[in-house]
Amino acid sequence: MPFTPVILWTDALIFLLVFLTSIFIWYVRDNEHLLTPWRRIGHSASGMSALTVLLFFIIVGLLDTLHFRPALEHKNIHGETVYSVEVLSVLDLLLTPLRTHVEKTYSAPLATHLYTKETFELPDGNQIRAFARLEFGGSHLIDPDSEYQSDINDRIVKGIGLGLFFWIILHAILCLIMAHRTKQRFTVCFQSIWRRTTEIPWHAILITLAIILALSGMVFMLATHYHVLGTDKVGQDILYLSLKSIRVALIIGTLTTLIMLPFALLLGITAGYFRGWIDDIIQYIYTTLNSIPSVLLIAATILMMQVYIETHTESFETTAARADVRLLCLCLILGITSWTSLCRLLRGETLKLREMEYIQAAHAFGVSHWRIISRHILPNVMYIVLIATVMDFSGLVLAEAVLSYVGVGVDPSMISFGTMINAARLEMAREPMVWWTLLSAFSFMFILVLSANLFADAVQKALDPRIKTYAQNRNSTQNNNSAHIPAPSPANKPVQHP
């Protein structure tokens, strides 16, 4: 077998999350009362555009979650296949040119020469200092001074054309599916999309998809012969590092939230429903936890975990397994220290719900506490859970970057936005300044966080009953005001001259 699959702890949790999400989607599709709020999310143009961008990041993260160890050419003395200690992913396999084309040191984006000068010895014995040619970037150019600009322009045009070609194919497939479902002609479906008469804002999705595919095609055509975002100190491609950082950001944002939810749900609903001394104890717990700086708890936990890893090296077969355990530990401690705000919200909402008439009627009929909580309280607070989950995602992504910057985040051998920013800290102070590492990490993280926030805004507008009530009251007020405006009398009508 040319490889052996490797399942890390975070990989198993991601697979479990995908499985549970699939079950949730299947369950929601069969229940109209649950499907209606999610349809309102689909009516938001900004929310669906943000979801399209998020799906791109999710696909990259899932490809980077499928790990394996490639087989080596030689075998051991027993004739058995020997596998490499290096753990790769499907994303590494797809980005093999970016991963293997390592330069000597720094090079600027789309450069053909190194960023710093080197000393060369001439045939006559004299020495000069000049910028050396890159081993891979622009190596196909015979004369970079005359061929560089035309080659870049040609590849950009071809890449955009390739991306738009795939976009046209996807657009045609969408129109064919709509025509099959609605029993209408292809042209009618095409016009309804761009006239914005469809229930789902397909025009916004298609415009976002066109931008993504055009950029992806352009980057693909350039990355085969250039380093699109430059290289770092050891010559690694910055585009490759940025794409590899997406998985860590998604894991921090999703797994931490899943770890946080049981604490917040259990303690928040219990405190609001039972009140009394139970409420006092839970309030004391999360107030005390809030008073302790979370950075100190995270630093102490990570340092203890690091000591355990160094004293039990035989427990970890590869460097990736060791780094993955530290990442999982970081998710655990972030989840344990981040549940207090959601717990407080759930407690307040449960205090309000327990005084409702249908809850009091359930008490009067002798319904058990567990049945009341599971059938009446929990479904009515889930909108808060969903909104808080999506909105906390971007904050957790930024938290990983800050923690890795100060040295208590992920393992230094693991590629993440935080480690890239930490490496760029010294690069910004050198002369000449190396700016592209920080800019690349910031740009990818900014797009991820911005799309997550826009999608969270759409989820909040669709699920939060307070926003819907406010919108309904405002619309009814406007209708009432318009109804009270008296119609102009015939005597006051303006005279129309021919």
Tab-separated table of C-alpha atoms in Angstrom:
chain	number	residue	atom	x	y	z
A	1	MET	CA	0.000	0.000	0.000
A	2	PRO	CA	1.570	3.354	-1.000
A	3	PHE	CA	0.351	5.033	2.193
A	4	THR	CA	-1.183	4.355	5.586
A	5	PRO	CA	-4.054	6.514	6.864
A	6	VAL	CA	-3.504	8.549	10.008
A	7	ILE	CA	-6.356	9.761	12.194
A	8	LEU	CA	-5.363	12.432	14.700
A	9	TRP	CA	-7.502	13.403	17.661
A	10	THR	CA	-8.714	16.587	16.002
A	11	ASP	CA	-9.392	14.673	12.779
A	12	ALA	CA	-11.699	12.290	14.646
A	13	LEU	CA	-13.555	15.199	16.240
A	14	ILE	CA	-13.932	16.934	12.887
A	15	PHE	CA	-15.342	13.748	11.326
A	16	LEU	CA	-17.753	13.455	14.263
A	17	LEU	CA	-18.811	17.075	13.774
A	18	VAL	CA	-19.447	16.508	10.059
A	19	PHE	CA	-21.505	13.410	10.883
A	20	LEU	CA	-23.601	15.230	13.491
A	21	THR	CA	-24.102	18.176	11.137
A	22	SER	CA	-25.351	15.808	8.432
A	23	ILE	CA	-27.831	14.247	10.862
A	24	PHE	CA	-29.013	17.719	11.934
A	25	ILE	CA	-29.564	18.801	8.313
A	26	TRP	CA	-31.488	15.609	7.574
A	27	TYR	CA	-33.631	16.103	10.681
A	28	VAL	CA	-34.357	19.765	9.911
A	29	ARG	CA	-35.425	18.969	6.346
A	30	ASP	CA	-38.201	16.695	7.656
A	31	ASN	CA	-39.563	19.265	10.149
A	32	GLU	CA	-41.173	22.327	8.621
A	33	HIS	CA	-41.175	24.353	11.838
A	34	LEU	CA	-37.383	23.942	12.083
A	35	LEU	CA	-36.801	24.528	8.378
A	36	THR	CA	-38.628	27.873	8.273
A	37	PRO	CA	-36.016	29.893	10.255
A	38	TRP	CA	-33.195	28.494	8.124
A	39	ARG	CA	-35.073	29.516	4.998
A	40	ARG	CA	-35.075	33.076	6.309
A	41	ILE	CA	-31.275	32.860	6.478
A	42	GLY	CA	-31.293	31.832	2.826
A	43	HIS	CA	-33.133	35.039	1.918
A	44	SER	CA	-30.190	37.229	2.998
A	45	ALA	CA	-27.913	38.156	0.090
A	46	SER	CA	-25.004	39.122	2.352
A	47	GLY	CA	-25.454	35.994	4.471
A	48	MET	CA	-25.424	33.648	1.474
A	49	SER	CA	-22.408	35.405	-0.034
A	50	ALA	CA	-20.584	35.016	3.272
A	51	LEU	CA	-21.635	31.360	3.443
A	52	THR	CA	-20.167	30.816	-0.036
A	53	VAL	CA	-16.814	32.176	1.140
A	54	LEU	CA	-17.017	30.093	4.316
A	55	LEU	CA	-17.652	26.955	2.252
A	56	PHE	CA	-14.398	27.611	0.399
A	57	PHE	CA	-12.512	27.735	3.701
A	58	ILE	CA	-14.351	24.644	4.976
A	59	ILE	CA	-13.430	22.636	1.862
A	60	VAL	CA	-9.769	23.590	2.264
A	61	GLY	CA	-9.909	22.656	5.956
A	62	LEU	CA	-11.531	19.269	5.263
A	63	LEU	CA	-8.936	18.449	2.612
A	64	ASP	CA	-6.243	19.233	5.171
A	65	THR	CA	-7.942	16.919	7.693
A	66	LEU	CA	-7.488	13.722	5.640
A	67	HIS	CA	-4.006	12.654	6.820
A	68	PHE	CA	-1.734	9.808	5.748
A	69	ARG	CA	1.898	8.673	5.922
A	70	PRO	CA	3.456	7.896	2.525
A	71	ALA	CA	5.390	4.683	2.037
A	72	LEU	CA	9.155	4.841	1.559
A	73	GLU	CA	10.937	3.160	-1.331
A	74	HIS	CA	13.018	0.795	0.792
A	75	LYS	CA	11.690	-1.951	3.097
A	76	ASN	CA	12.912	-3.271	6.429
A	77	ILE	CA	14.846	-6.498	6.956
A	78	HIS	CA	11.581	-8.476	7.181
A	79	GLY	CA	10.411	-7.196	3.800
A	80	GLU	CA	7.688	-5.024	5.310
A	81	THR	CA	6.803	-1.598	3.964
A	82	VAL	CA	8.325	1.308	5.869
A	83	TYR	CA	6.271	4.483	6.132
A	84	SER	CA	7.593	7.996	6.473
A	85	VAL	CA	7.460	9.782	9.814
A	86	GLU	CA	6.128	12.836	7.976
A	87	VAL	CA	2.341	13.100	8.121
A	88	LEU	CA	0.818	14.601	4.987
A	89	SER	CA	-2.734	15.470	4.013
A	90	VAL	CA	-4.746	15.475	0.808
A	91	LEU	CA	-4.222	19.227	0.654
A	92	ASP	CA	-0.454	18.660	0.789
A	93	LEU	CA	-0.823	16.243	-2.096
A	94	LEU	CA	-2.746	18.784	-4.170
A	95	LEU	CA	-0.251	21.534	-3.297
A	96	THR	CA	2.846	19.430	-3.928
A	97	PRO	CA	4.492	22.067	-6.191
A	98	LEU	CA	4.025	24.742	-3.542
A	99	ARG	CA	5.246	22.425	-0.776
A	100	THR	CA	8.329	21.106	-2.559
A	101	HIS	CA	9.481	24.234	-4.415
A	102	VAL	CA	11.558	25.643	-1.565
A	103	GLU	CA	13.875	28.553	-2.250
A	104	LYS	CA	17.024	29.558	-0.422
A	105	THR	CA	15.520	32.417	1.592
A	106	TYR	CA	13.194	35.414	1.228
A	107	SER	CA	11.673	36.332	-2.112
A	108	ALA	CA	8.976	38.923	-2.793
A	109	PRO	CA	5.582	38.006	-4.308
A	110	LEU	CA	5.872	37.034	-7.998
A	111	ALA	CA	9.624	37.682	-7.883
A	112	THR	CA	12.276	36.058	-10.065
A	113	HIS	CA	15.234	36.907	-7.799
A	114	LEU	CA	16.006	36.647	-4.115
A	115	TYR	CA	15.087	39.552	-1.863
A	116	THR	CA	18.626	39.996	-0.539
A	117	LYS	CA	21.919	40.284	-2.358
A	118	GLU	CA	24.564	37.585	-2.428
A	119	THR	CA	28.276	37.627	-3.223
A	120	PHE	CA	29.307	36.190	-6.579
A	121	GLU	CA	32.821	35.557	-7.817
A	122	LEU	CA	33.540	36.569	-11.412
A	123	PRO	CA	35.775	34.544	-13.768
A	124	ASP	CA	38.530	37.151	-13.364
A	125	GLY	CA	38.575	36.664	-9.594
A	126	ASN	CA	36.640	39.802	-8.644
A	127	GLN	CA	33.545	39.653	-6.442
A	128	ILE	CA	30.242	41.438	-6.865
A	129	ARG	CA	27.008	41.546	-4.856
A	130	ALA	CA	23.797	40.960	-6.801
A	131	PHE	CA	20.342	39.418	-6.493
A	132	ALA	CA	20.483	35.719	-7.347
A	133	ARG	CA	17.867	34.029	-9.548
A	134	LEU	CA	15.309	31.871	-7.787
A	135	GLU	CA	15.541	28.134	-8.261
A	136	PHE	CA	11.831	27.736	-9.055
A	137	GLY	CA	10.157	31.154	-9.187
A	138	GLY	CA	10.327	32.410	-12.762
A	139	SER	CA	12.924	29.807	-13.680
A	140	HIS	CA	11.213	29.228	-17.041
A	141	LEU	CA	12.090	32.757	-18.177
A	142	ILE	CA	15.274	33.067	-20.192
A	143	ASP	CA	15.426	36.867	-19.933
A	144	PRO	CA	13.272	38.029	-16.984
A	145	ASP	CA	13.772	41.718	-17.780
A	146	SER	CA	12.008	41.441	-21.137
A	147	GLU	CA	9.710	38.440	-20.642
A	148	TYR	CA	8.487	38.906	-17.072
A	149	GLN	CA	5.621	41.406	-17.494
A	150	SER	CA	4.135	39.784	-20.596
A	151	ASP	CA	4.278	36.329	-18.964
A	152	ILE	CA	2.527	37.608	-15.817
A	153	ASN	CA	-0.220	39.328	-17.833
A	154	ASP	CA	-0.727	36.277	-20.022
A	155	ARG	CA	-1.098	33.963	-17.023
A	156	ILE	CA	-3.475	36.343	-15.258
A	157	VAL	CA	-5.753	36.532	-18.305
A	158	LYS	CA	-5.682	32.754	-18.797
A	159	GLY	CA	-6.372	32.143	-15.099
A	160	ILE	CA	-9.356	34.502	-15.021
A	161	GLY	CA	-10.679	32.913	-18.212
A	162	LEU	CA	-10.298	29.423	-16.720
A	163	GLY	CA	-12.127	30.440	-13.557
A	164	LEU	CA	-14.967	32.078	-15.498
A	165	PHE	CA	-15.246	28.988	-17.713
A	166	PHE	CA	-15.938	26.798	-14.677
A	167	TRP	CA	-18.298	29.476	-13.363
A	168	ILE	CA	-20.322	29.362	-16.593
A	169	ILE	CA	-20.556	25.568	-16.294
A	170	LEU	CA	-21.811	25.809	-12.702
A	171	HIS	CA	-24.256	28.557	-13.700
A	172	ALA	CA	-25.633	26.387	-16.490
A	173	ILE	CA	-25.996	23.403	-14.159
A	174	LEU	CA	-27.895	25.574	-11.661
A	175	CYS	CA	-30.274	26.804	-14.366
A	176	LEU	CA	-30.851	23.236	-15.575
A	177	ILE	CA	-31.680	22.072	-12.047
A	178	MET	CA	-34.078	24.993	-11.547
A	179	ALA	CA	-35.709	24.307	-14.921
A	180	HIS	CA	-36.180	20.640	-14.023
A	181	ARG	CA	-37.747	21.449	-10.641
A	182	THR	CA	-39.973	24.344	-11.730
A	183	LYS	CA	-40.877	22.875	-15.165
A	184	GLN	CA	-39.843	26.144	-16.816
A	185	ARG	CA	-37.544	26.939	-19.701
A	186	PHE	CA	-33.811	27.439	-19.266
A	187	THR	CA	-33.972	31.105	-20.316
A	188	VAL	CA	-36.797	31.824	-17.860
A	189	CYS	CA	-34.714	30.430	-14.989
A	190	PHE	CA	-31.703	32.429	-16.157
A	191	GLN	CA	-33.727	35.660	-16.211
A	192	SER	CA	-35.329	34.987	-12.820
A	193	ILE	CA	-31.872	34.651	-11.244
A	194	TRP	CA	-30.579	37.981	-12.523
A	195	ARG	CA	-33.889	39.779	-12.055
A	196	ARG	CA	-33.662	38.742	-8.393
A	197	THR	CA	-37.076	37.115	-8.321
A	198	THR	CA	-35.893	33.792	-6.840
A	199	GLU	CA	-36.463	32.926	-3.195
A	200	ILE	CA	-32.754	32.293	-2.640
A	201	PRO	CA	-30.494	35.185	-3.749
A	202	TRP	CA	-28.680	33.145	-6.392
A	203	HIS	CA	-27.353	36.298	-8.020
A	204	ALA	CA	-25.318	37.147	-4.900
A	205	ILE	CA	-24.059	33.569	-4.617
A	206	LEU	CA	-23.058	33.472	-8.285
A	207	ILE	CA	-21.279	36.839	-8.126
A	208	THR	CA	-19.307	35.701	-5.074
A	209	LEU	CA	-18.559	32.375	-6.736
A	210	ALA	CA	-17.364	34.161	-9.896
A	211	ILE	CA	-14.900	36.229	-7.853
A	212	ILE	CA	-13.631	33.148	-5.990
A	213	LEU	CA	-13.209	31.072	-9.159
A	214	ALA	CA	-11.555	33.932	-11.062
A	215	LEU	CA	-9.064	34.500	-8.236
A	216	SER	CA	-8.488	30.757	-7.852
A	217	GLY	CA	-7.843	30.337	-11.571
A	218	MET	CA	-5.459	33.289	-11.605
A	219	VAL	CA	-3.560	31.982	-8.579
A	220	PHE	CA	-3.422	28.479	-10.087
A	221	MET	CA	-1.889	29.726	-13.341
A	222	LEU	CA	0.650	31.892	-11.511
A	223	ALA	CA	1.531	29.410	-8.742
A	224	THR	CA	2.793	26.810	-11.195
A	225	HIS	CA	5.773	29.023	-12.109
A	226	TYR	CA	5.919	31.739	-9.421
A	227	HIS	CA	5.603	32.214	-5.679
A	228	VAL	CA	2.385	34.232	-5.687
A	229	LEU	CA	2.733	35.515	-2.116
A	230	GLY	CA	6.515	35.204	-1.837
A	231	THR	CA	8.607	32.984	0.443
A	232	ASP	CA	9.693	33.163	4.080
A	233	LYS	CA	13.098	32.993	5.751
A	234	VAL	CA	13.656	29.304	4.940
A	235	GLY	CA	12.209	29.613	1.440
A	236	GLN	CA	8.746	28.110	2.048
A	237	ASP	CA	5.887	29.364	-0.096
A	238	ILE	CA	3.680	31.815	1.827
A	239	LEU	CA	0.562	30.802	-0.130
A	240	TYR	CA	1.073	27.213	0.999
A	241	LEU	CA	1.493	28.329	4.624
A	242	SER	CA	-1.642	30.484	4.447
A	243	LEU	CA	-3.772	27.634	3.086
A	244	LYS	CA	-2.403	25.241	5.721
A	245	SER	CA	-3.344	27.718	8.466
A	246	ILE	CA	-7.048	27.511	7.588
A	247	ARG	CA	-7.504	24.094	9.238
A	248	VAL	CA	-6.132	25.289	12.582
A	249	ALA	CA	-8.390	28.351	12.533
A	250	LEU	CA	-11.475	26.240	11.780
A	251	ILE	CA	-10.604	23.709	14.481
A	252	ILE	CA	-10.113	26.432	17.084
A	253	GLY	CA	-13.409	28.060	16.101
A	254	THR	CA	-15.563	24.909	15.937
A	255	LEU	CA	-14.169	22.454	18.485
A	256	THR	CA	-13.816	25.113	21.160
A	257	THR	CA	-17.466	26.021	20.652
A	258	LEU	CA	-18.550	22.376	20.960
A	259	ILE	CA	-16.570	22.037	24.185
A	260	MET	CA	-18.117	25.231	25.529
A	261	LEU	CA	-21.762	24.349	24.780
A	262	PRO	CA	-22.318	21.533	27.357
A	263	PHE	CA	-21.097	23.737	30.218
A	264	ALA	CA	-23.157	26.723	29.117
A	265	LEU	CA	-26.344	24.761	28.393
A	266	LEU	CA	-26.309	22.608	31.502
A	267	LEU	CA	-25.337	25.277	34.017
A	268	GLY	CA	-27.241	28.179	32.422
A	269	ILE	CA	-30.579	26.384	32.124
A	270	THR	CA	-30.184	24.733	35.542
A	271	ALA	CA	-29.481	28.062	37.250
A	272	GLY	CA	-32.407	29.841	35.613
A	273	TYR	CA	-34.911	27.025	36.072
A	274	PHE	CA	-34.271	25.888	39.657
A	275	ARG	CA	-33.081	29.251	41.071
A	276	GLY	CA	-32.412	29.349	44.831
A	277	TRP	CA	-29.155	27.936	46.166
A	278	ILE	CA	-28.419	26.163	42.859
A	279	ASP	CA	-28.506	29.506	41.059
A	280	ASP	CA	-26.239	31.039	43.714
A	281	ILE	CA	-23.614	28.284	43.361
A	282	ILE	CA	-23.550	28.476	39.555
A	283	GLN	CA	-23.349	32.266	39.623
A	284	TYR	CA	-20.442	32.019	42.079
A	285	ILE	CA	-18.640	29.555	39.782
A	286	TYR	CA	-18.794	31.618	36.609
A	287	THR	CA	-18.177	34.895	38.460
A	288	THR	CA	-15.032	33.431	40.012
A	289	LEU	CA	-13.914	32.031	36.667
A	290	ASN	CA	-14.482	35.405	35.031
A	291	SER	CA	-12.312	37.119	37.648
A	292	ILE	CA	-9.280	34.993	36.704
A	293	PRO	CA	-7.440	36.193	33.570
A	294	SER	CA	-7.994	33.518	30.931
A	295	VAL	CA	-4.502	34.022	29.513
A	296	LEU	CA	-2.978	32.816	32.798
A	297	LEU	CA	-5.100	29.660	32.796
A	298	ILE	CA	-4.279	28.964	29.163
A	299	ALA	CA	-0.556	29.561	29.679
A	300	ALA	CA	-0.456	27.298	32.752
A	301	THR	CA	-2.335	24.505	30.978
A	302	ILE	CA	-0.203	24.689	27.840
A	303	LEU	CA	3.023	24.668	29.870
A	304	MET	CA	1.882	21.618	31.849
A	305	MET	CA	0.920	19.877	28.623
A	306	GLN	CA	4.296	20.734	27.127
A	307	VAL	CA	6.084	19.180	30.115
A	308	TYR	CA	3.998	16.015	29.707
A	309	ILE	CA	4.825	15.815	25.987
A	310	GLU	CA	8.553	16.221	26.603
A	311	THR	CA	8.615	13.574	29.342
A	312	HIS	CA	6.504	11.051	27.379
A	313	THR	CA	7.958	11.285	23.896
A	314	GLU	CA	7.408	7.557	23.357
A	315	SER	CA	3.632	8.153	23.372
A	316	PHE	CA	3.786	10.134	20.137
A	317	GLU	CA	4.917	8.459	16.923
A	318	THR	CA	5.204	11.639	14.868
A	319	THR	CA	5.669	15.353	15.336
A	320	ALA	CA	2.192	15.912	13.933
A	321	ALA	CA	0.647	13.754	16.680
A	322	ARG	CA	2.451	15.746	19.350
A	323	ALA	CA	1.368	19.078	17.857
A	324	ASP	CA	-2.198	17.805	17.492
A	325	VAL	CA	-2.429	16.921	21.187
A	326	ARG	CA	-1.319	20.430	22.097
A	327	LEU	CA	-3.924	21.880	19.722
A	328	LEU	CA	-6.634	19.739	21.313
A	329	CYS	CA	-5.501	20.864	24.762
A	330	LEU	CA	-5.724	24.490	23.625
A	331	CYS	CA	-9.294	23.904	22.401
A	332	LEU	CA	-10.222	22.349	25.754
A	333	ILE	CA	-8.878	25.195	27.869
A	334	LEU	CA	-10.399	27.825	25.556
A	335	GLY	CA	-13.768	26.075	25.796
A	336	ILE	CA	-13.589	25.835	29.589
A	337	THR	CA	-12.794	29.538	29.939
A	338	SER	CA	-15.289	30.791	27.307
A	339	TRP	CA	-18.634	29.376	28.438
A	340	THR	CA	-19.463	31.993	31.076
A	341	SER	CA	-20.984	34.663	28.805
A	342	LEU	CA	-23.316	32.200	27.066
A	343	CYS	CA	-24.229	30.675	30.431
A	344	ARG	CA	-25.297	34.096	31.697
A	345	LEU	CA	-27.485	34.670	28.632
A	346	LEU	CA	-29.142	31.260	28.959
A	347	ARG	CA	-29.784	31.802	32.655
A	348	GLY	CA	-31.567	35.101	31.982
A	349	GLU	CA	-33.673	33.636	29.172
A	350	THR	CA	-34.617	30.605	31.287
A	351	LEU	CA	-35.678	32.875	34.165
A	352	LYS	CA	-38.077	34.573	31.756
A	353	LEU	CA	-39.378	31.359	30.195
A	354	ARG	CA	-40.126	29.578	33.481
A	355	GLU	CA	-42.736	32.247	34.285
A	356	MET	CA	-44.643	31.729	31.040
A	357	GLU	CA	-48.179	30.374	31.211
A	358	TYR	CA	-47.505	27.091	29.431
A	359	ILE	CA	-44.625	26.312	31.825
A	360	GLN	CA	-46.856	27.061	34.825
A	361	ALA	CA	-49.569	24.849	33.320
A	362	ALA	CA	-47.055	22.022	32.890
A	363	HIS	CA	-46.115	22.348	36.570
A	364	ALA	CA	-49.806	22.255	37.525
A	365	PHE	CA	-50.312	19.015	35.593
A	366	GLY	CA	-47.350	17.406	37.364
A	367	VAL	CA	-44.973	17.240	34.389
A	368	SER	CA	-41.446	16.332	35.471
A	369	HIS	CA	-38.650	18.909	35.516
A	370	TRP	CA	-36.616	16.988	32.947
A	371	ARG	CA	-39.528	16.885	30.503
A	372	ILE	CA	-40.228	20.593	30.925
A	373	ILE	CA	-36.583	21.460	30.360
A	374	SER	CA	-36.171	19.172	27.349
A	375	ARG	CA	-39.523	19.871	25.666
A	376	HIS	CA	-40.188	23.530	26.508
A	377	ILE	CA	-37.086	25.341	27.801
A	378	LEU	CA	-34.321	23.936	25.597
A	379	PRO	CA	-36.026	24.431	22.184
A	380	ASN	CA	-36.859	28.043	23.071
A	381	VAL	CA	-33.263	28.969	23.957
A	382	MET	CA	-31.619	27.290	20.969
A	383	TYR	CA	-31.729	30.496	18.933
A	384	ILE	CA	-29.427	32.076	21.531
A	385	VAL	CA	-27.092	29.080	21.301
A	386	LEU	CA	-26.944	29.235	17.495
A	387	ILE	CA	-26.365	32.989	17.419
A	388	ALA	CA	-23.676	32.869	20.120
A	389	THR	CA	-21.975	29.904	18.435
A	390	VAL	CA	-21.628	31.645	15.087
A	391	MET	CA	-20.638	34.992	16.617
A	392	ASP	CA	-17.999	33.449	18.924
A	393	PHE	CA	-16.316	31.699	16.002
A	394	SER	CA	-14.519	34.818	14.753
A	395	GLY	CA	-13.409	35.754	18.267
A	396	LEU	CA	-11.853	32.335	18.800
A	397	VAL	CA	-9.988	32.543	15.478
A	398	LEU	CA	-8.481	35.850	16.578
A	399	ALA	CA	-7.720	34.390	20.023
A	400	GLU	CA	-5.568	31.659	18.472
A	401	ALA	CA	-3.561	34.261	16.581
A	402	VAL	CA	-2.969	36.290	19.747
A	403	LEU	CA	-2.063	33.256	21.874
A	404	SER	CA	0.349	31.871	19.268
A	405	TYR	CA	1.883	35.332	18.986
A	406	VAL	CA	2.702	35.400	22.710
A	407	GLY	CA	3.970	31.797	22.641
A	408	VAL	CA	1.179	29.908	24.444
A	409	GLY	CA	-0.839	28.871	21.391
A	410	VAL	CA	-0.328	25.986	19.029
A	411	ASP	CA	2.913	24.034	18.702
A	412	PRO	CA	5.642	25.986	16.855
A	413	SER	CA	5.898	23.154	14.315
A	414	MET	CA	2.217	23.582	13.388
A	415	ILE	CA	1.381	26.109	10.705
A	416	SER	CA	-1.229	28.661	11.787
A	417	PHE	CA	-2.029	32.330	11.369
A	418	GLY	CA	-0.624	32.982	14.831
A	419	THR	CA	2.734	31.370	14.099
A	420	MET	CA	2.929	33.256	10.797
A	421	ILE	CA	2.283	36.565	12.547
A	422	ASN	CA	4.805	35.665	15.245
A	423	ALA	CA	7.425	34.920	12.576
A	424	ALA	CA	6.618	38.189	10.789
A	425	ARG	CA	7.248	40.173	13.977
A	426	LEU	CA	11.011	40.142	13.478
A	427	GLU	CA	10.764	40.318	9.701
A	428	MET	CA	9.028	43.681	9.899
A	429	ALA	CA	11.999	45.117	11.804
A	430	ARG	CA	14.690	44.033	9.337
A	431	GLU	CA	16.046	46.081	6.449
A	432	PRO	CA	14.756	45.684	3.795
A	433	MET	CA	11.416	44.974	5.459
A	434	VAL	CA	9.684	41.654	4.705
A	435	TRP	CA	6.006	42.612	4.677
A	436	TRP	CA	4.260	39.858	2.693
A	437	THR	CA	4.115	37.225	5.454
A	438	LEU	CA	2.135	39.487	7.771
A	439	LEU	CA	-0.041	40.772	4.935
A	440	SER	CA	-0.904	37.250	3.745
A	441	ALA	CA	-1.812	35.970	7.212
A	442	PHE	CA	-3.816	39.123	7.947
A	443	SER	CA	-5.678	38.977	4.599
A	444	PHE	CA	-6.728	35.332	4.930
A	445	MET	CA	-7.735	35.797	8.564
A	446	PHE	CA	-9.615	39.020	7.749
A	447	ILE	CA	-11.641	37.344	4.981
A	448	LEU	CA	-12.439	34.365	7.218
A	449	VAL	CA	-13.503	36.510	10.178
A	450	LEU	CA	-15.458	38.975	8.025
A	451	SER	CA	-17.424	36.225	6.275
A	452	ALA	CA	-18.121	34.564	9.645
A	453	ASN	CA	-19.403	37.866	11.072
A	454	LEU	CA	-21.636	38.554	8.063
A	455	PHE	CA	-23.098	35.063	8.278
A	456	ALA	CA	-23.581	35.504	12.036
A	457	ASP	CA	-25.467	38.730	11.360
A	458	ALA	CA	-27.783	36.891	8.949
A	459	VAL	CA	-28.345	34.112	11.500
A	460	GLN	CA	-29.154	36.637	14.210
A	461	LYS	CA	-31.668	38.488	12.024
A	462	ALA	CA	-33.374	35.217	11.093
A	463	LEU	CA	-33.469	33.518	14.493
A	464	ASP	CA	-33.637	36.296	17.090
A	465	PRO	CA	-37.344	36.860	17.916
A	466	ARG	CA	-36.616	40.313	19.363
A	467	ILE	CA	-35.349	41.592	16.008
A	468	LYS	CA	-38.302	40.051	14.177
A	469	THR	CA	-40.754	41.573	16.679
A	470	TYR	CA	-39.143	44.987	16.326
A	471	ALA	CA	-39.302	44.765	12.524
A	472	GLN	CA	-42.966	43.674	12.623
A	473	ASN	CA	-43.894	46.495	15.020
A	474	ARG	CA	-42.105	49.049	12.855
A	475	ASN	CA	-43.858	47.826	9.714
A	476	SER	CA	-47.254	47.844	11.429
A	477	THR	CA	-46.607	51.383	12.709
A	478	GLN	CA	-45.738	52.566	9.223
A	479	ASN	CA	-48.871	50.929	7.818
A	480	ASN	CA	-51.034	52.532	10.501
A	481	ASN	CA	-49.525	55.946	9.856
A	482	SER	CA	-50.106	55.607	6.138
A	483	ALA	CA	-53.689	54.506	6.797
A	484	HIS	CA	-54.392	57.683	8.848
A	485	ILE	CA	-53.167	60.064	6.138
A	486	PRO	CA	-56.324	61.662	4.723
A	487	ALA	CA	-56.920	61.438	1.030
A	488	PRO	CA	-56.843	64.779	-0.793
A	489	SER	CA	-60.275	66.264	-1.422
A	490	PRO	CA	-61.371	66.992	-4.970
A	491	ALA	CA	-61.263	70.711	-4.241
A	492	ASN	CA	-57.602	70.536	-3.241
A	493	LYS	CA	-56.507	68.495	-6.224
A	494	PRO	CA	-53.999	70.288	-8.442
A	495	VAL	CA	-55.288	71.440	-11.776
A	496	GLN	CA	-53.752	69.569	-14.667
A	497	HIS	CA	-53.211	71.746	-17.692
A	498	PRO	CA	-53.249	70.129	-21.074
